[in-house]
Amino acid sequence: MEFKAEGSGKRLDVAILEASDGKYTRSYFSGLISSGNVTVNGKVVTKNGYKLSEGDEVAVDIPAPVDTDTKPEDIPLDIVYEDDDLLIINKPQGMVVHPACGHHEGTLVNALLAHCNGKLSDINGVIRPGIVHRIDKDTSGLMVAVKNNETHIKMAKMIADHDVKRQYRALVYGVISHDKGTVDAPIGRAGGDRRKMVVNENGKPSVTHFEVVDRYTEATDLKLLLETGRTHQIRSHMSYIGHPVVGDPLYAPRRKTYGLQGQCLHSQSIEFIHPNTGKLISFTSDLPDYYKEVLQKLVLL
């Protein structure tokens, strides 16, 4: 949805609601704004109270109409934390987060619908209930799901404001000589392949910090801290600096895979202040077996 602001001083969320067809609520649009789905004059704005100026061009990325037949499935989940508002799941490699073309069953959403008896936030539509952020199919590890819209809006804003600390482990090709580094480079979709994200001056601001854990003769094991959370951010940034993630079928398709079925990338820890209770939520997961098995095949420097 796109429109131009009429007059100055109107709140962004109010202006979007007035420009819509009445199908959605103000809280729905507040969630989209907090999630980074709204731009003003081409720049992402995450503050609902942002004041528009006459002629501002507003674009709202509304999730496409979805398959309403997403069924609950009794799929075992590794749940590391749960309360009345949210839960933290340790997602296995190979599990798709939400239904999409070619993946209508066996997703994390199917499992969550069964586990939570359908009591999940619906701000992101029926195809992505409870999903406030996601990790790729072949990326394993910790992620948050939410059970109600109030918590969804708060968590989305916390993520947009960088108040959720997310640390990853990644095994990358080649030997990185410096112990620490930061990749500060905007990311956007590749023109020739819409599946890929590439560094692009017109992309969204993206910052990844990394620190070397171990060096091997053919690879480097890294800890990475996300300052932003763009699609494929780690995979794209590591490829950009010449050290793509080991096993990545999209960013390093012709490299040695060491028997991996996807990229060697794990969401290892997550930390934030609970949006409703004020309690510190902090969890770390062990490296999964697939990651350990690859490390055992390598020779330490």
mmCIF file of C-alpha atoms in Angstrom, residues 16 25 38 54 62 64 75 118 141 148 156 164 181 195 235-236 245 265 268 290 297:
data_model
loop_
_atom_site.group_PDB
_atom_site.id
_atom_site.type_symbol
_atom_site.label_atom_id
_atom_site.label_comp_id
_atom_site.label_asym_id
_atom_site.label_seq_id
_atom_site.Cartn_x
_atom_site.Cartn_y
_atom_site.Cartn_z
ATOM 1 C CA ILE A 16 -1.859 4.646 7.449
ATOM 2 C CA THR A 25 -6.788 -2.165 12.873
ATOM 3 C CA VAL A 38 6.896 0.825 6.583
ATOM 4 C CA GLU A 54 2.959 17.311 3.435
ATOM 5 C CA ILE A 62 1.429 -5.738 4.013
ATOM 6 C CA ALA A 64 0.271 -11.094 1.061
ATOM 7 C CA ILE A 75 5.582 -32.035 15.797
ATOM 8 C CA GLY A 118 -3.952 -21.806 18.157
ATOM 9 C CA GLY A 141 18.948 -22.321 16.976
ATOM 10 C CA ASN A 148 -0.773 -12.396 21.638
ATOM 11 C CA ALA A 156 8.743 -6.202 17.298
ATOM 12 C CA VAL A 164 17.105 -7.926 21.704
ATOM 13 C CA GLY A 181 35.593 -7.064 13.100
ATOM 14 C CA ARG A 195 16.516 -15.149 -3.478
ATOM 15 C CA ARG A 235 25.177 -15.047 5.049
ATOM 16 C CA SER A 236 25.262 -11.948 2.847
ATOM 17 C CA VAL A 245 29.331 -19.525 5.509
ATOM 18 C CA LEU A 265 24.989 -21.278 11.052
ATOM 19 C CA GLN A 268 23.251 -19.675 19.828
ATOM 20 C CA TYR A 290 25.899 -31.171 12.553
ATOM 21 C CA LYS A 297 36.708 -32.869 10.225
#
